[in-house]
Coordinates of C-alpha atoms in Angstrom, one line a residue:
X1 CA 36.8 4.3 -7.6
X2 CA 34.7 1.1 -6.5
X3 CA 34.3 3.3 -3.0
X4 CA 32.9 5.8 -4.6
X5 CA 30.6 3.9 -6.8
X6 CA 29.5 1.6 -3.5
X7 CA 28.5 5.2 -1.9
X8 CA 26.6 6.2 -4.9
X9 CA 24.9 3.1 -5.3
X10 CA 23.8 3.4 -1.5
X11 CA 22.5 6.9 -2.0
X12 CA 20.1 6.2 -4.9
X13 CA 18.7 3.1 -3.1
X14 CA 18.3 5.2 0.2
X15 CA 16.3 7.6 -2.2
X16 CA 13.9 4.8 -3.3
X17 CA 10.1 6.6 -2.1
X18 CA 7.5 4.3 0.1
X19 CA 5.1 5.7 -1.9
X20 CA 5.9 3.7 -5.2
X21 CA 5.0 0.5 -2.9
X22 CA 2.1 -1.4 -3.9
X23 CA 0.5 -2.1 -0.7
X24 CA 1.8 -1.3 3.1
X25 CA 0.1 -2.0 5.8
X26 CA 0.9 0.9 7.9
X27 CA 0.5 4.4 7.2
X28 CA 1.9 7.7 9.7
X29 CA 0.7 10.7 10.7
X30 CA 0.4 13.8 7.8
X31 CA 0.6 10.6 4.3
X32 CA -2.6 10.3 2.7
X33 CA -3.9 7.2 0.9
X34 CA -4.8 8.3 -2.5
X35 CA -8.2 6.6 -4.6
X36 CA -5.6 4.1 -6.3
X37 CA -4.2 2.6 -3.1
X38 CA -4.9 0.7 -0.2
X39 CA -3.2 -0.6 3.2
X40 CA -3.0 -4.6 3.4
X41 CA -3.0 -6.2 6.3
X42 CA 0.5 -8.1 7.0
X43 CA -1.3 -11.3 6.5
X44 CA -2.5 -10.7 3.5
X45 CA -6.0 -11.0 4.5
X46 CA -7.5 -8.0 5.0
X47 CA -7.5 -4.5 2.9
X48 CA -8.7 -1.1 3.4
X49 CA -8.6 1.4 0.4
X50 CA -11.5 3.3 -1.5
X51 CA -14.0 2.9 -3.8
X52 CA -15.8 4.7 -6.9
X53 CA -19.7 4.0 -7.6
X54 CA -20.4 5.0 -10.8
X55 CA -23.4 6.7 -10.1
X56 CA -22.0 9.1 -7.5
X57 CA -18.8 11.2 -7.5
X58 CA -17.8 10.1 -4.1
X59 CA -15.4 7.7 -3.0
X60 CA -15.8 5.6 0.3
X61 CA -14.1 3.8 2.4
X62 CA -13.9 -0.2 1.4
X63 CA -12.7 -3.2 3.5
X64 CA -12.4 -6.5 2.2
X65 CA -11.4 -9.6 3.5
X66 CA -9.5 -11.7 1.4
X67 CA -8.9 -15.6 0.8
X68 CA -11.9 -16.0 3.1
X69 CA -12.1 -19.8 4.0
X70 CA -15.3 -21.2 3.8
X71 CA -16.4 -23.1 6.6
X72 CA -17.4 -27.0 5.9
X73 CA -20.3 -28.3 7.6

């Protein structure tokens, strides 16, 4: 009984889709990174998703860098 609840258990976590991930920072041939999403870099300091004026209908492309350090003089 435990076997059998080990393999089910193993199934429904092999199942788990990388689309439900908040941020990845790779994406493969034939996925498509929807409005609400965006690939981060493994750092953490740069990211590339979309982004929605509100005058135009449009999206486009946006890259920020984050946590930029600013330099001291």
């Amino acid at each position: 009984m435990l076997r059998i609840f080990v393999i089910l258990v193993s199934l429904l976590l092999s199942i788990h889709s990388p689309a439900c991930s908040a941020a990845t920072d790779t994406i493969s041939a034939g996925e498509a990174l929807l409005k609400d999403q965006k690939l981060v870099s493994r750092n953490g300091r740069f990211a590339l998703g979309f982004f929605h004026p509100d005058t135009d209908s449009k999206f486009f492309p946006r890259h920020a860098l984050k946590h930029c350090a600013r330099r001291r003089r």
